[in-house]
Structure formats: C-alpha cells, structure tokens
Amino acid sequence: MPIGVPAVPASVASTETLKRDFEGVYAECWTPVFRLALAWTNDWPAAEEIAQESFARLWARRDSVDWSEPMLPWLLTTARHLATDRFRRLRRLIGQSRAIEAALDLDQHARWLDVRAAFARLSPLERAALALTAVSGLASEEAATTLGITSAAVRSAVFRARRKLEEA
Amino acid sequence: MNGQPTDDRGNNADRRIGEWADLSAMSRPPAARPEVLRARVEVAVAEQRQPRRSVPGLAMALVVVVVVAGVGFAVSRQRSVVEPSASASAAASESEPPGPSASPSPQVTLPGDDVLDIGRIDARSGWAYVLSPESSKLGVPILLMTDDVGATWRDATPPQQADFQPIIEFVDADHGWVLDADGPLWRTTDGGRSWQETALPTGRTGSSAAMSFVSASTGYLLLSANSDKDPEPWVLYRTEDGGASLQRVGAVTLPDEPALSGPLPMVAFSDPSSGVVAGWKVVLQTDDGGAHWSTVSLPATKGSAAPRYAGVSLLRAFGPQLVLLALIGGPTTPYEPTAYVSADAGRTWRPAYAWSAESATVWAIVDGQTWLDFTTAAGPMYMEATSDAGDKWTTSTGAGPADRHIMAVSFVSSTDGWAIFQVDSTCPAGAFCAMQLPAGQLAETHDGGVTWQLVP
C-alpha cells in the first residue's frame, strides 16, 4: 500500500520555506483531497475533517518531505486510509450529531441532500473512482494507485457508478 | 487534473456527476493559521539543534522507496517480510527483536492531549495509543504501555510503526497482538518489550480486518482481500501458536464491500469452536471453528418494527456470553445504537437497550453482565450502569474535567477505569485546525466514573 511520503536526507529547510511549501500544497491539493474524502464518506463534515487531517499528517512530516515531489498522490492515499479509519472510530463514538454543512447556503444544502441521496446508491469505492476520474481528471492508472486496486477495477467501478446514477 | 466534470450532461448520470462536482468545489480550505504553523516549526527547529532523547521504538525509522511513474508515484516501505507460500498458511518471520533480557525500555512521558485510544488489560496494566511527543515525529502514532496503572509508561511500539490506527488486542499483560492496515501481524509475549512478526497470507490485508484471541495461543483473524477481484473478499484464519502461524479456515460470506460501505466487521470467539462475525448487514455464528456459519436474526426492541441491522459498533465475548452493540438504521437516517446480549455463544440474542442517535455515547463492557455508558454533551456527563446485562440500569451524573467531553473508556471492573477526555472546542472560522483528530487526555476513575482525575 503506497503510504510513504517522498523523503530526502536534506538539511532542515528554513521556517519560511517550509511554511511556503506547505501552504502551496495546501491551496493546490485541498479540493481533490476533499473530493476523495467526500466520495468515500458521502458526508460533508467528515470529508472536511479527513481532508484537514491528511494535511496535518503531511505537516507532521514536513522535515522529511521532499517538497519538490508531487504531494497529491500521498495526500489522496492518506485521505483514503483516514476515511476507512473513520468507520473504525464509529465503533466507539456513535450517534454523534454533526453540524449542518456550513459551506453551503440553504439552496445549495438542499441540492446537496438530493445529490447525496443519489450517490448513496453507490458504494464508496464506486464514488471514489468516479470522483478521481470523471471529476478530478485522473487517469484510471493514477486512480488505481490511489485506491490500491487495478486500473481495470477502477474502470469497472466507474461503469457501475454511472449505471446506478442513471437509475437514480 | 482538469478539476472539471464532464461537459456532456445529456443523461442523468452526467447531470448528477456535474452537480456533485459543482457542490464539492464549494468546500474551501480553511486558511492556514500562520502563527500556529510558525510556532510549531520554531519548536521543531530548536529541538533539532539539541541532542534528542533516544527511543528505540522510534529509532527504527521507516525507510521509504520512491518510485516515480509519470505524473504520479508509488511509495512503499521497505520491510523484512517473508512472503508466505501459496499454501493456505502463513509462516512467521522473526525480525530479530531484542529479547526480554535486553536493556529495559526507557520511560516515556504520556503526551497531554494526544491520546488516541486506550485499553486496560488488568488492574495494573494497560496500553495507550498516542501521538508521539517527539517534535520530529509529531503526528506519528506510537504504542505506550504501563505496568503501574499509568504512573510510568514505556514505548512498546512494534518495529514497524503503523501510520493508521491498528487493531490492538491483549489477553493479558504479556501476550498481545497489533495488526496494521498494511500488515504484518505483530505479536509480543513480554508486554511489548519485544515483537515478532508474522506475514499475512498472500493476497490478504490487515486493512478492515478483525481479530479475536480466546487465549495466549488460540485466536482468529478475519482478513480482507487485497483486490476487489478476489472471489473471496473475507477469509478466516486460525492460529494455535499465538499468531506465529496462521491456518486458513475458510471464506466468510459477507454482503458486498462491507469494509467500504460502513462499520467494519468484528469477530469474537467464546471458545476455540464457537464464535460470531458481525459484519455489514449480517451477523453470523459458528460452532465448528468457522468451517460453517449460520445467519443470526436480531429481535426487535419492544414496540418497534423488525430492526434493520446496519453494522457493528462493538462485539465482545466473555465465555458463552456475548455483547453486541449494533447500529440499526442508516445510511440516510441516523444509526440507532442498540445493545444485544447472548448467553449461548451467539446463537440467540435479546435486545438489552437502545439509545438515542443524537447522543454521543461511549461504552465500557466490563464483562457479560456489567456495562457502563457515558454521554457528554454541552453540560454534565451522564452515566448509566447495569450489573445484570441490561435488565436494570442506574443513572447518575458524573463530573469529568471541565470543558472536556469523554470520547473513549476502558474499564477492568465496575469501579476502576480509564477514559480519554477531549477538549471541547470547535475550529474557529477560517482557521486551520490541524490537530482536530479525535485525541484527548487520559483520566482515571476509581468510583465507576463518578469522579475523574487527569493522568499527568
């Protein structure tokens, strides 16, 4: 499972350089990371939490990260693991009510509830494959690396997802 | 990446995908809070200029191998895993652990607010899964153990640290197992002072796995497949030598994609023969060590329709007595947690209690009869306790640390237990709340949760 961060034995970067590098990755990668988490969970607040936690883990490893490498693959894989972890946490903290999606106005929130219901017919894997390919534009091989499955499985999941949405 | 949905929205699927893409693009990254980031960097840099305390478990740093392929890359950690043969069993691979006579593990300070999970083993022993307090490892989880009720702690992290919360199980203060999402299975016979590694069978992963040991030698692992093309998504393995080798029992049929669709499956065995698998939408029971399984029906609570079992929140076995905390409902309605109890190794069940889905409740299952639950909202902490498997309950109000809520508990008796208390805080609007993961401070009680003291 690809979960390492590209590492270099480089000297410790300066404070400002680290901060600039991190903020650049943060701004560039937030949306695809959030989208994968949203696809996996179908839960807006949980997806934001998972996306933030993914970046937190990257920040925790800032000193060993080669910031010249693309960070998105690692962030996506981390988000996927954290999304799975979320269900494990559900075992011990159950029934916790969540805030209404603050990022959306009332009309958007109503639309989101409708879209979420349609996407609830899909499995998390199908939603994730769809989000990575049809929405974020990854090739099936790249999505396969992120999801830890074969590219054929990605294409199959996307096919099933589209078929279910047709019927939704 | 183009970040755009497909332009062809001539059908329902494309329209839905377009709506999803439009709405999901409205999530904005909270602004990074410069003063927080800067402070953390300054602390880290300052500490790197000074000699750092050596912690053996942490010194075994992960080595990463980077493979760049096109615009993406694949990364894997180097490890000394002996791939099992294609046969049905997995063999152990000793990883040259230090023996019990090796120099004792140095004491480690329990990090204040970074306790992720806890487990009381007996009256004196327990473990805590925490984020490392080492500045260079901030955010990296490690396993700590205590032999004196939390007075002192030692690093008991397996040689290969888990990046994600592993399954941790101890049957006594010496014998325990850690199963990470990536495997292998780590086992200890000396309370985490040394660890031995057992490679998982080819094609199997510890991700979404479940584990149940009935003794220091006998246990079961329910392992998922690495590939969704595998015709056997779930396979049960048995060990009779404490995890040194895993013998395939057989495939377990669970509904499609349980690992991805909801709460993960759990397994609990009453004895070497009788056990239960609670999966996604189905509960199975066996009396022949997993060779054959029967579907179990859960009765409805009084006055309600037939329950729609969605998944498992907790499953524990105490001999023939089993306790199942089931999630009823979902996925578009809130899960209604309901407790079921069995006195015949899981063949039949009766409902014991149902909770409101709006409350955040944590459970402590002391044994088959004695359970406690704790709920904190904006006000005081409410406690319920039963000593007769849910027939009668007593309700009281407890006093936890101010401005914190209880997020996990582990009890060894009706009076003595630990809890993790998390600071009640919401992320300020526009702030980057980097450490918002569920973590808090360890506290102990000796009066059944009425009063709590933070463990320094």
XYZ file of C-alpha atoms in Angstrom:
624
model
C 0.000 0.000 0.000
C 1.646 3.265 -1.018
C 1.608 5.358 2.088
C 5.083 6.834 2.387
C 5.977 10.440 1.828
C 8.818 11.120 -0.610
C 11.743 11.681 1.660
C 15.166 13.155 1.220
C 18.035 13.360 3.700
C 18.222 17.060 3.066
C 19.138 19.572 5.673
C 16.253 21.082 7.567
C 14.569 23.670 5.443
C 14.090 27.143 6.771
C 10.944 28.022 8.621
C 9.630 30.300 5.945
C 10.445 27.856 3.161
C 8.582 25.073 4.931
C 5.618 27.275 5.550
C 5.541 28.479 1.949
C 5.869 24.953 0.574
C 3.119 23.643 2.818
C 0.730 26.465 2.041
C 1.312 25.963 -1.665
C 0.444 22.293 -1.452
C -2.493 23.093 0.812
C -4.033 25.525 -1.648
C -3.335 23.347 -4.673
C -4.459 19.991 -3.314
C -7.356 20.807 -0.990
C -10.146 20.309 -3.488
C -9.094 16.900 -4.865
C -8.330 15.615 -1.362
C -11.660 16.871 -0.057
C -13.452 15.393 -3.039
C -11.971 11.958 -2.487
C -12.928 12.084 1.194
C -16.413 13.245 0.270
C -16.771 10.483 -2.262
C -15.672 7.891 0.246
C -17.844 9.049 3.115
C -20.751 10.847 1.385
C -20.572 13.079 4.467
C -19.530 16.722 4.086
C -18.281 17.484 7.634
C -16.476 14.169 7.837
C -14.826 14.832 4.491
C -13.559 18.216 5.639
C -12.247 16.631 8.800
C -10.490 13.903 6.850
C -9.003 16.395 4.393
C -7.667 18.528 7.228
C -6.240 15.506 8.969
C -4.492 14.440 5.754
C -2.749 17.802 5.565
C -1.978 17.637 9.276
C -0.143 14.377 8.748
C 1.809 15.902 5.898
C 2.695 18.829 8.128
C 3.810 16.462 10.857
C 6.363 15.033 8.445
C 7.440 18.305 6.989
C 11.106 17.874 7.880
C 11.465 14.643 5.940
C 9.430 15.624 2.927
C 10.934 16.433 -0.441
C 8.705 19.350 -1.297
C 9.779 19.272 -4.931
C 7.895 15.997 -5.377
C 4.149 15.936 -6.111
C 2.284 15.573 -2.817
C -1.169 14.828 -4.153
C -0.772 11.048 -4.540
C 0.357 10.714 -0.929
C -2.407 13.008 0.299
C -5.058 11.072 -1.615
C -3.856 7.743 -0.275
C -3.736 9.133 3.250
C -7.250 10.513 2.886
C -8.486 7.124 1.736
C -6.938 5.399 4.758
C -8.342 8.012 7.105
C -11.777 7.615 5.584
C -11.624 3.912 6.344
C -10.353 4.728 9.816
C -13.422 6.863 10.317
C -15.617 3.799 10.321
C -13.393 2.179 12.894
C -13.833 5.225 15.129
C -17.557 4.960 14.661
C -17.420 1.932 16.894
C -16.598 3.875 19.971
C -18.214 7.234 19.380
C -21.555 6.603 17.858
C -24.516 8.694 17.038
C -22.588 11.925 17.226
C -24.648 14.625 15.608
C -22.880 16.772 13.074
C -23.205 20.410 12.206
C -25.129 21.418 9.142
C -22.848 21.838 6.215
C -21.601 25.334 6.844
C -20.056 25.785 3.442
C -23.402 25.702 1.651
C -26.329 28.082 1.685
C -29.849 26.751 2.125
C -30.479 26.196 -1.568
C -27.119 24.509 -2.047
C -27.705 22.452 1.041
C -30.997 21.193 -0.355
C -29.260 20.327 -3.614
C -26.539 18.551 -1.691
C -29.037 16.417 0.195
C -30.560 15.405 -3.121
C -27.195 14.639 -4.705
C -26.049 12.799 -1.598
C -29.129 10.593 -1.707
C -28.410 9.715 -5.322
C -24.769 8.978 -4.557
C -25.768 6.878 -1.558
C -26.759 4.207 -4.062
C -23.092 3.871 -4.976
C -20.509 2.078 -2.909
C -17.671 4.210 -1.507
C -15.303 2.615 -3.984
C -17.584 3.486 -6.872
C -17.944 7.080 -5.669
C -14.202 7.409 -5.146
C -13.378 6.006 -8.565
C -15.887 8.354 -10.139
C -14.578 11.381 -8.237
C -10.965 10.695 -9.107
C -11.555 10.084 -12.797
C -14.691 11.857 -14.030
C -14.397 14.828 -11.678
C -10.722 15.278 -10.826
C -9.493 14.020 -14.180
C -7.061 11.344 -13.087
C -6.265 8.547 -15.499
C -7.567 5.178 -14.405
C -3.995 4.062 -13.690
C -3.452 7.012 -11.344
C -6.774 6.419 -9.622
C -5.871 2.758 -9.282
C -2.654 3.665 -7.464
C -4.546 5.897 -5.070
C -7.267 3.356 -4.377
C -4.966 0.348 -4.192
C -6.793 -1.567 -6.901
C -6.196 -2.338 -10.547
C -6.993 0.134 -13.304
C -9.477 -2.379 -14.682
C -11.230 -2.354 -11.321
C -11.360 1.429 -11.462
C -12.983 1.363 -14.875
C -15.405 -1.277 -13.708
C -16.311 0.770 -10.634
C -16.877 3.872 -12.750
C -19.074 1.873 -15.093
C -21.164 0.556 -12.210
C -21.351 4.020 -10.674
C -22.632 5.618 -13.852
C -25.171 2.878 -14.356
C -26.512 3.344 -10.829
C -26.692 7.111 -11.285
C -28.626 6.649 -14.474
C -31.237 4.821 -12.464
C -31.153 7.242 -9.545
C -6.097 17.138 -13.471
C -8.647 19.359 -15.035
C -10.804 19.713 -11.938
C -13.860 19.900 -14.137
C -16.715 17.495 -14.548
C -17.524 16.078 -17.887
C -19.212 18.562 -20.191
C -21.586 16.045 -21.669
C -24.537 16.240 -19.347
C -27.010 14.724 -21.694
C -28.043 11.981 -19.322
C -28.925 11.524 -15.723
C -25.532 10.181 -14.677
C -23.635 13.092 -16.163
C -26.064 15.548 -14.648
C -25.604 14.000 -11.222
C -21.848 13.948 -11.595
C -21.895 17.572 -12.637
C -23.961 18.559 -9.614
C -21.666 16.628 -7.327
C -18.602 18.292 -8.835
C -20.123 21.769 -8.595
C -21.121 21.349 -4.970
C -17.923 19.658 -3.865
C -15.930 22.536 -5.341
C -17.586 24.836 -2.789
C -15.547 23.473 0.047
C -12.815 25.985 0.715
C -9.631 25.112 2.553
C -9.554 26.818 5.926
C -6.813 29.397 5.950
C -3.583 28.095 7.339
C -3.025 29.798 10.652
C 0.474 31.212 10.300
C 1.130 31.727 13.979
C 0.365 28.080 14.724
C 2.463 26.752 11.883
C 5.298 29.119 12.678
C 5.307 28.223 16.360
C 5.434 24.529 15.599
C 8.272 24.948 13.138
C 10.254 27.070 15.566
C 9.864 24.480 18.294
C 10.864 21.710 15.929
C 13.937 23.523 14.655
C 15.023 24.473 18.157
C 14.767 20.895 19.374
C 16.632 19.572 16.357
C 19.598 21.679 17.396
C 19.772 19.837 20.678
C 20.586 16.191 21.414
C 17.352 14.251 21.305
C 16.378 11.504 23.672
C 16.633 8.138 22.049
C 13.565 5.957 21.952
C 14.248 2.518 20.484
C 10.817 2.076 19.037
C 11.078 5.336 17.217
C 14.676 4.856 16.191
C 13.576 2.127 13.835
C 12.551 4.714 11.344
C 10.710 3.759 8.228
C 12.701 3.666 5.047
C 10.771 4.741 2.048
C 11.399 3.822 -1.526
C 10.108 6.251 -4.049
C 9.107 5.074 -7.469
C 8.243 7.849 -9.860
C 5.988 6.899 -12.723
C 4.637 9.615 -14.952
C 2.963 12.356 -13.017
C 2.190 10.074 -10.132
C 4.305 7.926 -7.897
C 4.031 4.835 -5.828
C 5.727 4.560 -2.488
C 6.285 1.522 -0.375
C 8.082 0.938 2.857
C 10.948 -1.479 2.976
C 10.276 -4.327 5.307
C 11.685 -7.696 6.170
C 8.664 -9.748 5.329
C 8.947 -13.327 4.252
C 6.217 -13.882 1.745
C 4.185 -16.896 2.714
C 3.940 -19.752 0.352
C 0.947 -20.205 -1.846
C -0.343 -22.729 0.626
C -3.129 -21.908 2.988
C -0.970 -20.928 5.930
C 1.264 -18.021 6.694
C 4.589 -18.511 8.416
C 6.282 -16.317 10.959
C 9.222 -14.123 10.122
C 11.341 -13.276 13.138
C 12.552 -9.715 12.990
C 15.465 -10.017 15.383
C 13.662 -8.390 18.278
C 15.556 -7.628 21.433
C 14.922 -10.332 23.996
C 13.390 -9.762 27.387
C 16.881 -9.553 28.841
C 17.708 -6.603 26.645
C 18.087 -3.232 28.232
C 14.759 -2.094 29.649
C 12.645 0.284 27.628
C 13.165 3.869 28.754
C 10.294 5.637 30.363
C 8.285 7.847 28.074
C 6.148 10.789 29.023
C 2.498 10.353 28.245
C 1.578 13.187 25.867
C -1.015 15.501 27.342
C -3.768 15.871 24.805
C -2.681 13.381 22.186
C -4.092 10.088 23.427
C -5.937 8.375 20.578
C -7.042 5.109 22.153
C -6.680 3.186 25.384
C -7.019 -0.322 26.727
C -6.983 -1.563 30.302
C -5.628 -5.100 30.455
C -5.846 -5.814 34.180
C -5.732 -3.987 37.482
C -2.223 -2.657 36.854
C -1.505 -2.938 33.148
C -2.766 -1.115 30.122
C -1.834 0.466 26.845
C -2.290 3.846 25.249
C -2.065 4.601 21.555
C -0.801 8.156 21.354
C 0.724 10.689 19.037
C 4.437 10.866 19.596
C 5.569 13.831 21.665
C 8.861 13.861 19.763
C 8.971 17.013 17.695
C 10.377 15.251 14.658
C 7.592 12.687 14.848
C 4.696 14.978 15.600
C 1.527 13.365 14.449
C 3.044 9.872 14.301
C 1.181 7.382 16.478
C 3.077 5.112 18.902
C 2.060 2.469 21.433
C 2.842 3.027 25.107
C 2.363 0.517 27.927
C 2.192 0.809 31.686
C 2.623 -1.787 34.418
C 1.743 0.505 37.318
C -1.704 1.884 36.491
C -0.303 4.758 34.473
C 2.326 6.026 36.899
C 5.037 5.319 34.329
C 4.953 4.477 30.651
C 7.345 2.778 28.262
C 7.496 2.725 24.493
C 6.078 -0.575 23.212
C 5.709 0.353 19.553
C 6.247 -2.571 17.186
C 9.330 -2.175 14.977
C 7.254 -1.118 12.035
C 5.072 1.735 13.129
C 1.527 1.954 11.942
C 0.515 5.058 10.054
C -3.117 4.360 10.727
C -4.903 3.118 13.764
C -4.183 -0.588 14.060
C -6.153 -3.251 15.865
C -4.567 -3.775 19.285
C -5.504 -6.748 21.467
C -4.001 -8.091 24.696
C -5.281 -11.172 26.517
C -3.024 -10.484 29.491
C -0.193 -8.159 30.413
C 2.317 -10.189 28.410
C 0.521 -11.521 25.357
C -0.711 -9.118 22.746
C -1.071 -8.508 19.008
C -1.029 -5.476 16.752
C -2.434 -5.629 13.251
C -1.846 -2.642 10.993
C -3.703 -1.921 7.776
C -0.639 -2.924 5.800
C 0.196 -5.905 7.995
C 2.114 -7.823 9.161
C 0.712 -9.219 12.398
C 2.949 -8.249 15.305
C 2.902 -10.390 18.423
C 4.513 -9.997 21.820
C 4.888 -12.361 24.748
C 6.602 -9.890 27.070
C 4.249 -6.953 27.238
C 5.565 -5.144 24.193
C 9.248 -5.214 25.125
C 9.912 -7.269 22.032
C 7.835 -8.049 18.997
C 7.808 -10.849 16.467
C 6.327 -10.541 13.045
C 4.028 -12.853 11.131
C 3.476 -12.117 7.460
C -0.116 -12.115 6.366
C -1.134 -14.676 3.741
C -0.597 -13.649 0.151
C -3.424 -11.527 -1.156
C -4.698 -10.627 2.318
C -4.508 -7.293 4.084
C -4.898 -6.070 7.630
C -6.999 -3.170 6.384
C -10.553 -3.583 7.635
C -9.543 -6.787 9.415
C -10.901 -8.156 12.676
C -9.168 -10.177 15.363
C -10.208 -12.250 18.381
C -7.998 -14.268 20.713
C -9.511 -16.657 23.238
C -6.156 -17.383 24.888
C -2.477 -16.586 24.532
C -2.207 -19.307 21.930
C -5.563 -19.555 20.131
C -7.141 -16.838 18.096
C -8.833 -15.918 14.852
C -8.160 -13.269 12.219
C -10.728 -12.205 9.654
C -8.693 -10.754 6.791
C -9.961 -8.918 3.746
C -8.686 -9.343 0.218
C -6.135 -7.038 -1.341
C -8.071 -6.909 -4.571
C -11.743 -6.404 -5.251
C -11.385 -9.069 -7.936
C -10.652 -11.687 -5.325
C -13.503 -14.208 -5.299
C -13.121 -14.478 -1.524
C -13.390 -10.974 -0.051
C -13.137 -12.288 3.510
C -11.212 -15.282 4.802
C -10.956 -16.503 8.385
C -7.593 -17.699 9.706
C -6.887 -19.526 12.925
C -3.746 -19.654 14.995
C -2.912 -22.112 17.747
C 0.595 -20.892 18.435
C -0.053 -17.322 19.472
C -0.018 -15.971 15.956
C 3.299 -17.454 14.843
C 1.441 -19.195 12.037
C -1.967 -18.642 10.505
C -4.011 -21.555 9.219
C -6.732 -20.865 6.720
C -10.182 -21.876 7.992
C -12.242 -20.729 5.039
C -14.022 -17.895 3.318
C -16.684 -15.984 5.204
C -19.527 -14.709 3.078
C -20.457 -11.158 3.939
C -22.529 -8.702 1.886
C -20.765 -6.728 -0.815
C -17.979 -4.411 0.178
C -18.641 -4.331 3.898
C -15.288 -2.748 4.563
C -16.053 0.203 2.370
C -19.717 0.702 2.954
C -19.966 1.134 6.675
C -18.687 -0.001 10.029
C -16.018 -2.655 9.754
C -16.796 -6.252 10.687
C -15.845 -7.578 14.101
C -15.230 -11.095 15.290
C -15.480 -12.579 18.789
C -14.997 -16.185 19.813
C -16.368 -17.628 23.053
C -14.056 -20.623 22.874
C -11.947 -22.269 20.179
C -15.095 -23.519 18.411
C -17.922 -21.035 18.885
C -17.806 -17.515 17.599
C -19.614 -14.669 15.903
C -18.807 -12.399 12.986
C -20.784 -9.177 12.959
C -20.417 -7.640 9.552
C -22.129 -5.139 7.363
C -25.838 -6.002 7.378
C -25.382 -9.539 8.699
C -24.432 -11.372 11.892
C -23.042 -14.902 11.528
C -22.440 -17.601 14.123
C -20.323 -20.760 14.061
C -19.934 -23.763 16.355
C -17.205 -25.534 14.419
C -14.392 -23.049 14.448
C -15.561 -21.140 11.394
C -15.967 -24.046 8.983
C -19.691 -23.360 8.732
C -21.711 -20.261 9.546
C -25.380 -19.582 10.275
C -27.098 -16.237 9.901
C -28.364 -14.855 13.189
C -31.532 -12.792 13.448
C -31.675 -9.936 15.884
C -35.088 -9.452 17.516
C -36.794 -6.085 17.515
C -36.938 -3.961 20.604
C -40.320 -3.569 22.270
C -42.770 -1.575 20.208
C -40.592 -1.316 17.155
C -40.594 -2.971 13.781
C -38.052 -5.550 12.730
C -34.635 -4.000 13.164
C -32.626 -3.034 10.112
C -29.198 -4.115 11.270
C -26.590 -1.947 9.553
C -23.340 -2.774 11.239
C -21.480 -3.356 14.430
C -20.118 -0.831 16.852
C -18.817 -3.255 19.445
C -18.685 -7.027 19.914
C -17.209 -8.743 22.953
C -17.225 -12.330 24.224
C -16.927 -13.475 27.821
C -17.156 -17.210 27.517
C -20.641 -18.074 26.222
C -21.898 -14.570 26.983
C -21.618 -12.105 24.135
C -22.426 -8.429 23.960
C -23.184 -6.807 20.611
C -23.673 -3.097 20.164
C -25.450 -2.934 16.836
C -26.111 0.038 14.634
C -29.697 -0.035 13.492
C -30.805 2.110 10.561
C -28.771 4.225 8.121
C -27.379 5.046 5.679
C -29.640 8.049 5.143
C -31.064 8.005 8.660
C -29.031 8.260 11.863
C -27.826 4.989 13.282
C -29.772 3.913 16.355
C -27.327 2.084 18.578
C -28.900 -0.933 20.243
C -27.297 -3.387 22.635
C -27.958 -7.107 22.252
C -26.823 -9.846 24.566
C -26.441 -13.580 24.063
C -25.997 -16.263 26.691
C -25.399 -19.152 24.274
C -22.308 -18.152 22.335
C -24.238 -16.030 19.876
C -26.893 -18.479 18.700
C -29.768 -16.404 20.094
C -29.909 -12.773 21.150
C -32.159 -10.457 23.101
C -32.236 -6.667 22.939
C -30.934 -5.058 26.087
C -31.010 -1.344 25.432
C -31.427 1.282 22.724
C -30.010 4.766 22.678
C -30.947 7.983 21.034
C -28.980 8.539 17.875
C -28.491 12.160 18.828
C -26.293 11.435 21.799
C -22.615 10.620 21.680
C -22.201 7.608 23.904
C -19.129 5.614 24.790
C -19.321 2.144 26.231
C -17.352 0.151 28.742
C -18.070 -3.580 28.700
C -16.522 -4.978 31.854
C -17.942 -8.473 31.442
C -21.081 -10.147 30.168
C -23.184 -8.621 32.944
C -21.555 -5.335 33.821
C -21.679 -2.464 31.384
C -21.331 1.277 31.722
C -22.058 4.022 29.269
C -21.172 7.676 29.354
C -22.628 10.588 27.463
C -21.415 14.140 27.439
C -22.959 16.937 25.524
C -22.728 20.603 26.370
C -23.421 20.038 30.040
C -22.635 17.386 32.637
C -21.663 13.823 31.969
C -24.456 11.291 32.248
C -23.712 7.725 33.229
C -25.711 4.553 33.090
C -24.654 1.244 34.571
C -26.046 -2.251 34.678
C -24.838 -5.324 36.504
C -27.385 -7.754 35.060
C -26.830 -7.464 31.301
C -29.247 -4.637 30.796
C -32.279 -5.733 32.815
C -31.910 -2.889 35.281
C -29.986 0.329 34.867
C -28.921 3.007 37.281
C -28.484 6.529 36.020
C -26.276 9.157 37.604
C -24.339 12.277 36.819
C -20.593 12.300 36.749
C -18.010 15.018 36.907
C -15.383 14.943 34.237
C -12.666 17.528 33.698
C -14.057 20.943 32.916
C -14.572 21.884 29.270
C -13.900 18.365 28.032
C -16.057 15.556 26.768
C -15.498 11.854 27.137
C -14.502 10.101 23.899
C -13.369 6.597 24.899
C -13.420 4.413 28.012
C -11.895 1.141 29.173
C -12.758 -0.464 32.497
C -11.361 -3.507 34.303
C -14.080 -3.547 36.978
C -17.291 -1.717 37.740
C -15.247 0.917 39.558
C -11.778 1.164 38.003
C -11.292 2.507 34.524
C -9.681 4.936 32.138
C -11.165 7.438 29.783
C -9.957 9.852 27.173
C -11.301 13.345 27.607
C -11.128 15.628 24.611
C -11.153 19.396 24.872
C -14.491 20.864 23.883
C -13.613 23.196 21.095
C -14.716 23.988 17.633
C -12.400 25.050 14.916
C -12.568 28.843 14.627
C -13.991 30.029 11.353
C -11.247 30.344 8.795
C -8.655 28.631 10.958
C -6.575 25.627 10.052
C -7.266 23.179 12.850
C -4.532 20.794 12.012
C -4.835 18.517 15.029
C -8.565 18.052 15.054
C -8.355 14.290 15.035
C -10.019 12.509 17.939
C -7.410 12.736 20.662
C -7.517 13.823 24.249
C -6.079 13.399 27.714
C -6.089 10.238 29.790
C -8.071 10.258 33.025
C -8.723 7.600 35.648
C -11.607 6.776 37.930
C -11.921 4.530 40.952
C -15.602 5.079 41.647
C -17.272 3.887 38.464
C -16.899 7.154 36.630
C -18.485 9.494 39.163
C -15.230 11.391 39.509
C -12.234 11.514 37.210
C -8.665 12.637 37.632
C -6.484 13.534 34.687
C -3.363 11.386 34.455
C -0.451 13.792 34.185
